[in-house]
């Protein structure tokens, strides 16, 4: 099955600086890569996603890049703010008739924004 | 819209007791997922339903876990008997799948289970 590795497990950055979280996946059939933000005690919330036919996607301060050849994808947050502090999860979906099915998650990155 | 609704929000039980979780997906969503999230880890898929059919239950520990989605809407996940290692947050998610497209993948708030 699919295996998703995520690094780092903890990331501390100064407010206003950029943060980058990296993930690798094992199954070349995976075609959908979402990123979730989870605050303590709350549900995972989708913040951005990318499909395998796209190399980069941006939404305001958040961007995701995908390298299909190397099987890795990254989340980039610019101009970080205190409210960005949370645990971030990457995920991948194995193609099964197309579309996003059950997701395989990474172990998460605890992002800490230092004031 | 209420989103994906789960109950109870918290549950504390003694080991060897049974427990059940309930999930009401977003109206119109035909696909429902149960995940387990251990402390400090990402969610792990337990079972996926398309309408009332379980299309992927390969990660469900079938000796003690069972799930059903009888009318293709609400779903229950049951553990009997519960073990200490079952302590986790159980998340339900739903989406609408049409052909090769999948829309509106949304998680519920989860049920936090503590087995003592």
Coordinates of C-alpha atoms in Angstrom, one line a residue:
Chain A
X1 CA 0.0 0.0 0.0
X2 CA 0.9 3.7 0.0
X3 CA 3.4 5.1 2.5
X4 CA 3.7 8.8 3.2
X5 CA 6.7 10.2 5.0
X6 CA 6.6 13.8 6.4
X7 CA 9.4 16.0 7.7
X8 CA 10.1 17.7 9.9
X9 CA 8.0 16.5 12.9
X10 CA 8.4 19.9 14.5
X11 CA 9.1 23.3 12.9
X12 CA 9.6 26.5 14.7
X13 CA 9.9 29.8 12.8
X14 CA 9.8 33.5 13.6
X15 CA 6.6 35.3 12.8
X16 CA 6.8 36.7 9.3
X17 CA 9.3 34.1 8.1
X18 CA 8.5 31.3 5.7
X19 CA 7.8 27.6 6.6
X20 CA 8.3 24.6 4.4
X21 CA 7.0 21.1 5.1
X22 CA 8.0 18.2 2.9
X23 CA 6.4 14.8 2.1
X24 CA 7.3 11.8 0.0
X25 CA 5.0 9.1 -1.2
X26 CA 5.7 5.6 -2.4
X27 CA 3.0 4.6 -4.8
X28 CA 3.4 6.2 -8.3
X29 CA -0.4 5.6 -8.8
X30 CA -1.3 8.3 -6.3
X31 CA -2.8 11.2 -8.0
X32 CA -4.2 13.5 -5.3
X33 CA -2.3 15.3 -2.5
X34 CA -4.1 17.4 0.0
X35 CA -2.8 19.2 3.0
X36 CA -4.7 19.5 6.3
X37 CA -4.4 21.8 9.2
X38 CA -5.5 20.5 12.6
X39 CA -5.7 22.6 15.7
X40 CA -5.7 21.0 19.1
X41 CA -8.9 19.0 19.7
X42 CA -10.4 20.0 16.3
X43 CA -11.1 18.2 13.0
X44 CA -8.5 18.2 10.2
X45 CA -9.3 21.1 7.8
X46 CA -8.3 21.1 4.2
X47 CA -6.1 24.1 3.4
X48 CA -4.9 23.3 -0.1
X49 CA -4.6 20.3 -2.5
X50 CA -3.0 19.4 -5.8
X51 CA -3.6 16.8 -8.4
X52 CA -0.9 15.0 -10.3
X53 CA -1.4 16.8 -13.5
X54 CA -0.3 20.1 -11.9
X55 CA 3.2 21.0 -10.6
X56 CA 2.3 24.0 -8.4
X57 CA -0.7 25.6 -6.8
X58 CA -1.0 28.8 -4.8
X59 CA -3.6 30.3 -2.6
X60 CA -2.6 33.6 -1.0
X61 CA 0.1 32.8 1.5
X62 CA 0.0 29.0 1.0
X63 CA 1.5 27.1 -1.9
X64 CA 2.0 23.5 -2.7
X65 CA 4.5 22.0 -5.2
X66 CA 4.6 18.5 -6.6
X67 CA 7.5 16.6 -8.2
X68 CA 6.0 13.4 -9.6
X69 CA 9.3 12.0 -10.8
X70 CA 10.8 12.2 -7.3
X71 CA 7.5 11.4 -5.7
X72 CA 7.6 14.3 -3.3
X73 CA 5.4 17.4 -2.5
X74 CA 5.9 20.3 -0.3
X75 CA 3.8 22.9 1.6
X76 CA 5.1 26.5 1.6
X77 CA 3.6 29.1 4.0
X78 CA 4.9 32.7 3.6
X79 CA 4.7 35.6 6.0
X80 CA 3.7 33.3 8.8
X81 CA 1.3 34.5 11.5
X82 CA 0.6 33.3 15.0
X83 CA -2.7 31.7 13.8
X84 CA -0.7 29.4 11.5
X85 CA 0.5 27.5 14.6
X86 CA -1.1 24.0 14.3
X87 CA -0.3 20.5 13.2
X88 CA -0.1 20.1 9.4
X89 CA -0.7 16.8 7.7
X90 CA 0.1 15.8 4.1
X91 CA -1.8 13.0 2.5
X92 CA -1.9 11.0 -0.7
X93 CA -4.7 9.1 -2.4
X94 CA -4.2 5.9 -4.4
X95 CA -6.0 5.9 -7.7
X96 CA -9.0 3.6 -7.5
X97 CA -11.4 4.3 -10.3
X98 CA -10.1 7.9 -10.1
X99 CA -10.8 10.6 -7.6
X100 CA -9.8 10.9 -4.0
X101 CA -10.6 7.8 -2.0
X102 CA -9.3 6.8 1.4
X103 CA -6.3 9.1 2.2
X104 CA -2.9 7.9 3.5
X105 CA -1.6 10.5 5.9
X106 CA 1.9 11.5 7.0
X107 CA 2.6 11.7 10.7
X108 CA 2.2 15.4 10.9
X109 CA 4.3 18.5 11.5
X110 CA 3.8 20.7 14.5
X111 CA 4.4 24.2 13.3
X112 CA 5.2 26.7 16.0
X113 CA 5.2 30.4 15.1
X114 CA 7.4 32.4 17.5
X115 CA 6.3 36.0 18.1
Chain B
X1 CA -25.2 23.2 6.6
X2 CA -24.3 21.1 9.7
X3 CA -21.3 19.3 8.2
X4 CA -20.3 15.8 9.2
X5 CA -21.9 15.1 12.6
X6 CA -20.4 12.6 15.0
X7 CA -21.5 11.5 18.4
X8 CA -20.7 11.1 21.1
X9 CA -17.9 13.7 21.3
X10 CA -16.2 11.9 24.2
X11 CA -16.5 8.4 25.5
X12 CA -14.7 6.7 28.5
X13 CA -15.2 3.0 29.0
X14 CA -13.6 0.2 30.8
X15 CA -11.6 -2.4 28.8
X16 CA -13.6 -5.4 27.5
X17 CA -16.7 -3.3 27.3
X18 CA -18.5 -2.6 23.9
X19 CA -18.7 0.9 22.4
X20 CA -20.3 2.4 19.4
X21 CA -19.8 5.6 17.4
X22 CA -22.3 7.3 15.1
X23 CA -21.7 9.4 12.0
X24 CA -24.2 11.5 10.0
X25 CA -22.5 12.6 6.7
X26 CA -23.2 15.7 4.8
X27 CA -26.5 15.5 3.0
X28 CA -26.0 14.0 -0.5
X29 CA -22.6 12.6 0.1
X30 CA -22.5 9.0 -1.1
X31 CA -19.0 8.1 0.2
X32 CA -18.3 7.7 3.9
X33 CA -15.0 7.0 5.6
X34 CA -14.0 6.0 9.2
X35 CA -10.5 6.9 10.4
X36 CA -8.6 6.3 13.6
X37 CA -6.2 9.0 14.8
X38 CA -3.8 8.0 17.6
X39 CA -2.2 10.7 19.7
X40 CA 0.5 12.6 17.7
X41 CA -0.2 10.7 14.5
X42 CA -2.0 11.2 11.3
X43 CA -5.4 9.6 10.7
X44 CA -5.5 6.0 9.5
X45 CA -8.3 4.7 7.3
X46 CA -10.3 1.9 8.8
X47 CA -13.1 1.5 6.3
X48 CA -14.7 3.3 3.3
X49 CA -18.3 3.0 2.1
X50 CA -19.8 3.9 -1.2
X51 CA -23.5 4.1 -0.5
X52 CA -24.2 1.1 1.7
X53 CA -21.3 -1.0 0.3
X54 CA -18.0 -1.3 2.2
X55 CA -15.5 -1.1 -0.7
X56 CA -12.4 -1.0 1.4
X57 CA -12.2 -2.5 4.9
X58 CA -8.7 -3.9 4.6
X59 CA -7.4 -1.9 7.6
X60 CA -10.4 -2.7 9.9
X61 CA -9.4 -5.1 12.7
X62 CA -12.3 -7.5 12.1
X63 CA -11.9 -9.5 15.2
X64 CA -13.3 -6.7 17.3
X65 CA -14.4 -3.9 15.0
X66 CA -17.5 -3.8 12.9
X67 CA -19.2 -1.1 10.9
X68 CA -22.5 -0.7 9.1
X69 CA -24.2 1.8 6.8
X70 CA -27.5 0.2 6.3
X71 CA -29.4 2.8 4.2
X72 CA -26.4 4.4 2.7
X73 CA -26.6 7.5 4.9
X74 CA -25.7 7.2 8.6
X75 CA -23.0 4.9 9.8
X76 CA -22.0 3.2 13.1
X77 CA -18.6 1.9 14.1
X78 CA -18.5 -0.6 16.9
X79 CA -15.7 -2.1 19.0
X80 CA -16.4 -5.2 21.1
X81 CA -14.6 -5.8 23.3
X82 CA -12.5 -2.6 23.7
X83 CA -8.9 -2.8 24.5
X84 CA -6.6 -0.2 26.1
X85 CA -4.8 0.2 22.7
X86 CA -8.1 1.3 21.1
X87 CA -7.9 4.7 22.9
X88 CA -7.8 7.2 20.0
X89 CA -9.9 9.8 18.2
X90 CA -12.3 8.1 15.7
X91 CA -13.0 10.5 12.7
X92 CA -15.7 10.2 10.2
X93 CA -15.5 11.9 6.8
X94 CA -17.7 12.1 3.8
X95 CA -17.6 13.1 0.2
X96 CA -19.6 13.0 -3.0
X97 CA -18.1 10.8 -5.7
X98 CA -19.3 10.9 -9.3
X99 CA -17.3 8.9 -11.8
X100 CA -13.7 10.0 -11.6
X101 CA -14.4 13.1 -9.5
X102 CA -14.6 13.4 -5.7
X103 CA -16.1 16.5 -4.1
X104 CA -16.4 18.0 -0.7
X105 CA -14.2 15.7 1.3
X106 CA -15.0 16.8 4.9
X107 CA -14.1 15.5 8.3
X108 CA -16.3 15.4 11.4
X109 CA -15.1 16.6 14.8
X110 CA -14.4 13.0 15.9
X111 CA -15.1 10.9 19.0
X112 CA -12.4 10.8 21.5
X113 CA -12.4 7.3 23.1
X114 CA -10.5 6.5 26.3
X115 CA -10.3 2.9 27.4
X116 CA -9.4 2.5 31.1

